[in-house]
Protein backbone atom coordinates (compact mmCIF):
# COMPACT_ATOMS: atom_id res chain seq x y z
CA UNK A 1 0.00 0.00 0.00
CA UNK A 2 1.32 3.42 -1.00
CA UNK A 3 1.39 6.26 1.53
CA UNK A 4 -0.41 9.40 0.34
CA UNK A 5 0.05 12.54 2.46
CA UNK A 6 -3.11 14.28 3.64
CA UNK A 7 -2.08 17.46 1.79
CA UNK A 8 -2.15 15.59 -1.52
CA UNK A 9 -5.71 14.44 -0.90
CA UNK A 10 -6.90 17.93 0.04
CA UNK A 11 -5.27 19.53 -2.98
CA UNK A 12 -5.94 16.74 -5.48
CA UNK A 13 -9.44 15.58 -4.62
CA UNK A 14 -10.97 18.65 -2.99
CA UNK A 15 -9.14 21.37 -4.90
CA UNK A 16 -8.18 23.14 -1.69
CA UNK A 17 -5.28 25.59 -1.59
CA UNK A 18 -3.22 24.78 1.51
CA UNK A 19 -0.45 27.32 1.10
CA UNK A 20 -0.12 31.06 1.68
CA UNK A 21 -2.65 32.96 -0.41
CA UNK A 22 -1.26 34.93 -3.36
CA UNK A 23 -1.87 38.65 -3.68
CA UNK A 24 -5.54 39.32 -4.41
CA UNK A 25 -6.71 36.44 -2.22
CA UNK A 26 -6.93 35.82 1.51
CA UNK A 27 -6.75 32.43 3.23
CA UNK A 28 -10.29 31.61 4.32
CA UNK A 29 -11.24 30.08 7.65
CA UNK A 30 -12.03 26.35 7.48
CA UNK A 31 -15.63 27.00 8.49
CA UNK A 32 -16.33 28.76 5.16
CA UNK A 33 -15.82 25.60 3.10
CA UNK A 34 -13.45 27.41 0.73
CA UNK A 35 -9.69 27.65 0.90
CA UNK A 36 -9.38 31.19 -0.54
CA UNK A 37 -11.56 34.29 -0.62
CA UNK A 38 -11.09 37.55 -2.54
CA UNK A 39 -9.17 40.32 -0.84
CA UNK A 40 -11.58 43.28 -1.13
CA UNK A 41 -8.73 45.78 -1.42
CA UNK A 42 -6.31 43.98 -3.75
CA UNK A 43 -8.51 41.70 -5.90
CA UNK A 44 -9.81 44.54 -8.12
CA UNK A 45 -6.23 45.69 -8.72
CA UNK A 46 -5.09 42.21 -9.76
CA UNK A 47 -8.14 41.92 -12.05
CA UNK A 48 -7.37 45.34 -13.58
CA UNK A 49 -3.76 44.29 -14.21
CA UNK A 50 -4.89 41.17 -16.10
CA UNK A 51 -7.49 43.11 -18.10
CA UNK A 52 -5.01 45.85 -19.00
CA UNK A 53 -2.34 43.41 -20.11
CA UNK A 54 -4.86 41.37 -22.12
CA UNK A 55 -5.62 44.41 -24.30
CA UNK A 56 -2.10 44.14 -25.69
CA UNK A 57 -1.42 47.83 -25.14
CA UNK A 58 0.61 47.42 -21.97
CA UNK A 59 3.92 45.84 -21.13
CA UNK A 60 4.81 44.43 -17.73
CA UNK A 61 6.45 47.75 -16.90
CA UNK A 62 3.27 49.63 -17.80
CA UNK A 63 1.23 47.17 -15.75
CA UNK A 64 3.60 47.79 -12.87
CA UNK A 65 3.07 51.53 -13.13
CA UNK A 66 -0.70 51.45 -13.71
CA UNK A 67 -2.08 48.30 -12.07
CA UNK A 68 -0.95 46.20 -9.18
CA UNK A 69 2.54 47.62 -8.87
CA UNK A 70 1.27 51.17 -8.56
CA UNK A 71 -1.29 50.35 -5.90
CA UNK A 72 -0.01 47.30 -4.07
CA UNK A 73 3.03 47.36 -1.88
CA UNK A 74 4.86 44.20 -0.90
CA UNK A 75 7.11 44.70 2.10
CA UNK A 76 6.89 48.47 1.62
CA UNK A 77 8.34 48.30 -1.92
CA UNK A 78 6.53 48.56 -5.27
CA UNK A 79 6.22 45.49 -7.48
CA UNK A 80 8.95 44.84 -10.02
CA UNK A 81 8.17 43.89 -13.61
CA UNK A 82 9.41 40.36 -12.80
CA UNK A 83 6.88 40.09 -9.96
CA UNK A 84 4.14 41.29 -12.33
CA UNK A 85 5.25 38.61 -14.82
CA UNK A 86 4.99 35.93 -12.14
CA UNK A 87 1.56 37.22 -11.13
CA UNK A 88 0.37 37.11 -14.76
CA UNK A 89 1.52 33.48 -15.09
CA UNK A 90 -0.19 32.25 -11.91
CA UNK A 91 -3.06 29.88 -12.83
CA UNK A 92 -4.56 30.24 -9.38
CA UNK A 93 -6.16 33.53 -10.44
CA UNK A 94 -8.20 31.59 -13.01
CA UNK A 95 -9.24 29.08 -10.34
CA UNK A 96 -6.85 26.34 -11.48
CA UNK A 97 -4.78 24.55 -8.83
CA UNK A 98 -1.52 23.23 -10.25
CA UNK A 99 1.02 21.81 -7.79
CA UNK A 100 3.26 19.29 -9.62
CA UNK A 101 5.21 18.49 -6.43
CA UNK A 102 2.03 16.94 -5.02
CA UNK A 103 0.99 15.33 -8.30
CA UNK A 104 -1.89 17.77 -8.86
CA UNK A 105 -2.26 19.09 -12.41
CA UNK A 106 -4.96 21.51 -13.61
CA UNK A 107 -7.47 20.80 -10.84
CA UNK A 108 -10.47 23.12 -10.42
CA UNK A 109 -10.12 24.95 -7.09
CA UNK A 110 -12.78 25.11 -4.37
CA UNK A 111 -12.71 28.92 -4.47
CA UNK A 112 -14.07 31.60 -6.78
CA UNK A 113 -11.54 32.67 -9.43
CA UNK A 114 -10.54 36.32 -9.74
CA UNK A 115 -10.50 36.22 -13.55
CA UNK A 116 -11.99 34.02 -16.25
CA UNK A 117 -9.97 31.25 -17.88
CA UNK A 118 -10.44 33.00 -21.22
CA UNK A 119 -8.79 36.16 -19.89
CA UNK A 120 -5.97 34.14 -18.33
CA UNK A 121 -5.19 32.29 -21.57
CA UNK A 122 -5.38 35.53 -23.59
CA UNK A 123 -2.71 37.01 -21.29
CA UNK A 124 -0.60 33.84 -21.65
CA UNK A 125 -0.78 34.15 -25.44
CA UNK A 126 0.48 37.73 -25.27
CA UNK A 127 3.24 36.78 -22.80
CA UNK A 128 4.45 33.97 -25.06
CA UNK A 129 4.14 36.26 -28.11
CA UNK A 130 1.62 34.02 -29.87
CA UNK A 131 -0.84 36.90 -29.92
CA UNK A 132 -0.03 40.38 -31.22
CA UNK A 133 0.77 43.10 -28.76
CA UNK A 134 0.46 46.78 -29.59
CA UNK A 135 2.54 47.82 -26.60
CA UNK A 136 5.48 49.99 -27.66
CA UNK A 137 8.82 48.24 -27.54
CA UNK A 138 11.45 50.25 -25.73
CA UNK A 139 15.11 49.99 -26.55
CA UNK A 140 17.62 49.45 -23.82
CA UNK A 141 18.88 52.99 -24.35
CA UNK A 142 16.75 55.69 -26.03
CA UNK A 143 19.56 57.20 -28.12
CA UNK A 144 21.01 53.85 -29.20
CA UNK A 145 20.34 54.55 -32.91
CA UNK A 146 22.03 57.96 -32.71
CA UNK A 147 25.14 56.42 -31.15
CA UNK A 148 25.22 53.69 -33.77
CA UNK A 149 24.94 56.26 -36.60
CA UNK A 150 27.75 58.39 -35.17
CA UNK A 151 29.96 55.32 -34.83
CA UNK A 152 29.28 54.33 -38.43
CA UNK A 153 30.00 57.85 -39.72
CA UNK A 154 33.28 57.94 -37.78
CA UNK A 155 34.30 54.59 -39.31
CA UNK A 156 33.44 55.79 -42.82
CA UNK A 157 35.57 58.88 -42.31
CA UNK A 158 38.56 56.70 -41.45
CA UNK A 159 38.69 57.59 -37.79
CA UNK A 160 39.93 54.84 -35.45
GROMACS .gro file of C-alpha atoms in nm:
model
  160
    1UNK     CA    1   0.000   0.000   0.000
    2UNK     CA    2   0.132   0.342  -0.100
    3UNK     CA    3   0.139   0.626   0.153
    4UNK     CA    4  -0.041   0.940   0.034
    5UNK     CA    5   0.005   1.254   0.246
    6UNK     CA    6  -0.311   1.428   0.364
    7UNK     CA    7  -0.208   1.746   0.179
    8UNK     CA    8  -0.215   1.559  -0.152
    9UNK     CA    9  -0.571   1.444  -0.090
   10UNK     CA   10  -0.690   1.793   0.004
   11UNK     CA   11  -0.527   1.953  -0.298
   12UNK     CA   12  -0.594   1.674  -0.548
   13UNK     CA   13  -0.944   1.558  -0.462
   14UNK     CA   14  -1.097   1.865  -0.299
   15UNK     CA   15  -0.914   2.137  -0.490
   16UNK     CA   16  -0.818   2.314  -0.169
   17UNK     CA   17  -0.528   2.559  -0.159
   18UNK     CA   18  -0.322   2.478   0.151
   19UNK     CA   19  -0.045   2.732   0.110
   20UNK     CA   20  -0.012   3.106   0.168
   21UNK     CA   21  -0.265   3.296  -0.041
   22UNK     CA   22  -0.126   3.493  -0.336
   23UNK     CA   23  -0.187   3.865  -0.368
   24UNK     CA   24  -0.554   3.932  -0.441
   25UNK     CA   25  -0.671   3.644  -0.222
   26UNK     CA   26  -0.693   3.582   0.151
   27UNK     CA   27  -0.675   3.243   0.323
   28UNK     CA   28  -1.029   3.161   0.432
   29UNK     CA   29  -1.124   3.008   0.765
   30UNK     CA   30  -1.203   2.635   0.748
   31UNK     CA   31  -1.563   2.700   0.849
   32UNK     CA   32  -1.633   2.876   0.516
   33UNK     CA   33  -1.582   2.560   0.310
   34UNK     CA   34  -1.345   2.741   0.073
   35UNK     CA   35  -0.969   2.765   0.090
   36UNK     CA   36  -0.938   3.119  -0.054
   37UNK     CA   37  -1.156   3.429  -0.062
   38UNK     CA   38  -1.109   3.755  -0.254
   39UNK     CA   39  -0.917   4.032  -0.084
   40UNK     CA   40  -1.158   4.328  -0.113
   41UNK     CA   41  -0.873   4.578  -0.142
   42UNK     CA   42  -0.631   4.398  -0.375
   43UNK     CA   43  -0.851   4.170  -0.590
   44UNK     CA   44  -0.981   4.454  -0.812
   45UNK     CA   45  -0.623   4.569  -0.872
   46UNK     CA   46  -0.509   4.221  -0.976
   47UNK     CA   47  -0.814   4.192  -1.205
   48UNK     CA   48  -0.737   4.534  -1.358
   49UNK     CA   49  -0.376   4.429  -1.421
   50UNK     CA   50  -0.489   4.117  -1.610
   51UNK     CA   51  -0.749   4.311  -1.810
   52UNK     CA   52  -0.501   4.585  -1.900
   53UNK     CA   53  -0.234   4.341  -2.011
   54UNK     CA   54  -0.486   4.137  -2.212
   55UNK     CA   55  -0.562   4.441  -2.430
   56UNK     CA   56  -0.210   4.414  -2.569
   57UNK     CA   57  -0.142   4.783  -2.514
   58UNK     CA   58   0.061   4.742  -2.197
   59UNK     CA   59   0.392   4.584  -2.113
   60UNK     CA   60   0.481   4.443  -1.773
   61UNK     CA   61   0.645   4.775  -1.690
   62UNK     CA   62   0.327   4.963  -1.780
   63UNK     CA   63   0.123   4.717  -1.575
   64UNK     CA   64   0.360   4.779  -1.287
   65UNK     CA   65   0.307   5.153  -1.313
   66UNK     CA   66  -0.070   5.145  -1.371
   67UNK     CA   67  -0.208   4.830  -1.207
   68UNK     CA   68  -0.095   4.620  -0.918
   69UNK     CA   69   0.254   4.762  -0.887
   70UNK     CA   70   0.127   5.117  -0.856
   71UNK     CA   71  -0.129   5.035  -0.590
   72UNK     CA   72  -0.001   4.730  -0.407
   73UNK     CA   73   0.303   4.736  -0.188
   74UNK     CA   74   0.486   4.420  -0.090
   75UNK     CA   75   0.711   4.470   0.210
   76UNK     CA   76   0.689   4.847   0.162
   77UNK     CA   77   0.834   4.830  -0.192
   78UNK     CA   78   0.653   4.856  -0.527
   79UNK     CA   79   0.622   4.549  -0.748
   80UNK     CA   80   0.895   4.484  -1.002
   81UNK     CA   81   0.817   4.389  -1.361
   82UNK     CA   82   0.941   4.036  -1.280
   83UNK     CA   83   0.688   4.009  -0.996
   84UNK     CA   84   0.414   4.129  -1.233
   85UNK     CA   85   0.525   3.861  -1.482
   86UNK     CA   86   0.499   3.593  -1.214
   87UNK     CA   87   0.156   3.722  -1.113
   88UNK     CA   88   0.037   3.711  -1.476
   89UNK     CA   89   0.152   3.348  -1.509
   90UNK     CA   90  -0.019   3.225  -1.191
   91UNK     CA   91  -0.306   2.988  -1.283
   92UNK     CA   92  -0.456   3.024  -0.938
   93UNK     CA   93  -0.616   3.353  -1.044
   94UNK     CA   94  -0.820   3.159  -1.301
   95UNK     CA   95  -0.924   2.908  -1.034
   96UNK     CA   96  -0.685   2.634  -1.148
   97UNK     CA   97  -0.478   2.455  -0.883
   98UNK     CA   98  -0.152   2.323  -1.025
   99UNK     CA   99   0.102   2.181  -0.779
  100UNK     CA  100   0.326   1.929  -0.962
  101UNK     CA  101   0.521   1.849  -0.643
  102UNK     CA  102   0.203   1.694  -0.502
  103UNK     CA  103   0.099   1.533  -0.830
  104UNK     CA  104  -0.189   1.777  -0.886
  105UNK     CA  105  -0.226   1.909  -1.241
  106UNK     CA  106  -0.496   2.151  -1.361
  107UNK     CA  107  -0.747   2.080  -1.084
  108UNK     CA  108  -1.047   2.312  -1.042
  109UNK     CA  109  -1.012   2.495  -0.709
  110UNK     CA  110  -1.278   2.511  -0.437
  111UNK     CA  111  -1.271   2.892  -0.447
  112UNK     CA  112  -1.407   3.160  -0.678
  113UNK     CA  113  -1.154   3.267  -0.943
  114UNK     CA  114  -1.054   3.632  -0.974
  115UNK     CA  115  -1.050   3.622  -1.355
  116UNK     CA  116  -1.199   3.402  -1.625
  117UNK     CA  117  -0.997   3.125  -1.788
  118UNK     CA  118  -1.044   3.300  -2.122
  119UNK     CA  119  -0.879   3.616  -1.989
  120UNK     CA  120  -0.597   3.414  -1.833
  121UNK     CA  121  -0.519   3.229  -2.157
  122UNK     CA  122  -0.538   3.553  -2.359
  123UNK     CA  123  -0.271   3.701  -2.129
  124UNK     CA  124  -0.060   3.384  -2.165
  125UNK     CA  125  -0.078   3.415  -2.544
  126UNK     CA  126   0.048   3.773  -2.527
  127UNK     CA  127   0.324   3.678  -2.280
  128UNK     CA  128   0.445   3.397  -2.506
  129UNK     CA  129   0.414   3.626  -2.811
  130UNK     CA  130   0.162   3.402  -2.987
  131UNK     CA  131  -0.084   3.690  -2.992
  132UNK     CA  132  -0.003   4.038  -3.122
  133UNK     CA  133   0.077   4.310  -2.876
  134UNK     CA  134   0.046   4.678  -2.959
  135UNK     CA  135   0.254   4.782  -2.660
  136UNK     CA  136   0.548   4.999  -2.766
  137UNK     CA  137   0.882   4.824  -2.754
  138UNK     CA  138   1.145   5.025  -2.573
  139UNK     CA  139   1.511   4.999  -2.655
  140UNK     CA  140   1.762   4.945  -2.382
  141UNK     CA  141   1.888   5.299  -2.435
  142UNK     CA  142   1.675   5.569  -2.603
  143UNK     CA  143   1.956   5.720  -2.812
  144UNK     CA  144   2.101   5.385  -2.920
  145UNK     CA  145   2.034   5.455  -3.291
  146UNK     CA  146   2.203   5.796  -3.271
  147UNK     CA  147   2.514   5.642  -3.115
  148UNK     CA  148   2.522   5.369  -3.377
  149UNK     CA  149   2.494   5.626  -3.660
  150UNK     CA  150   2.775   5.839  -3.517
  151UNK     CA  151   2.996   5.532  -3.483
  152UNK     CA  152   2.928   5.433  -3.843
  153UNK     CA  153   3.000   5.785  -3.972
  154UNK     CA  154   3.328   5.794  -3.778
  155UNK     CA  155   3.430   5.459  -3.931
  156UNK     CA  156   3.344   5.579  -4.282
  157UNK     CA  157   3.557   5.888  -4.231
  158UNK     CA  158   3.856   5.670  -4.145
  159UNK     CA  159   3.869   5.759  -3.779
  160UNK     CA  160   3.993   5.484  -3.545
   0.00000   0.00000   0.00000
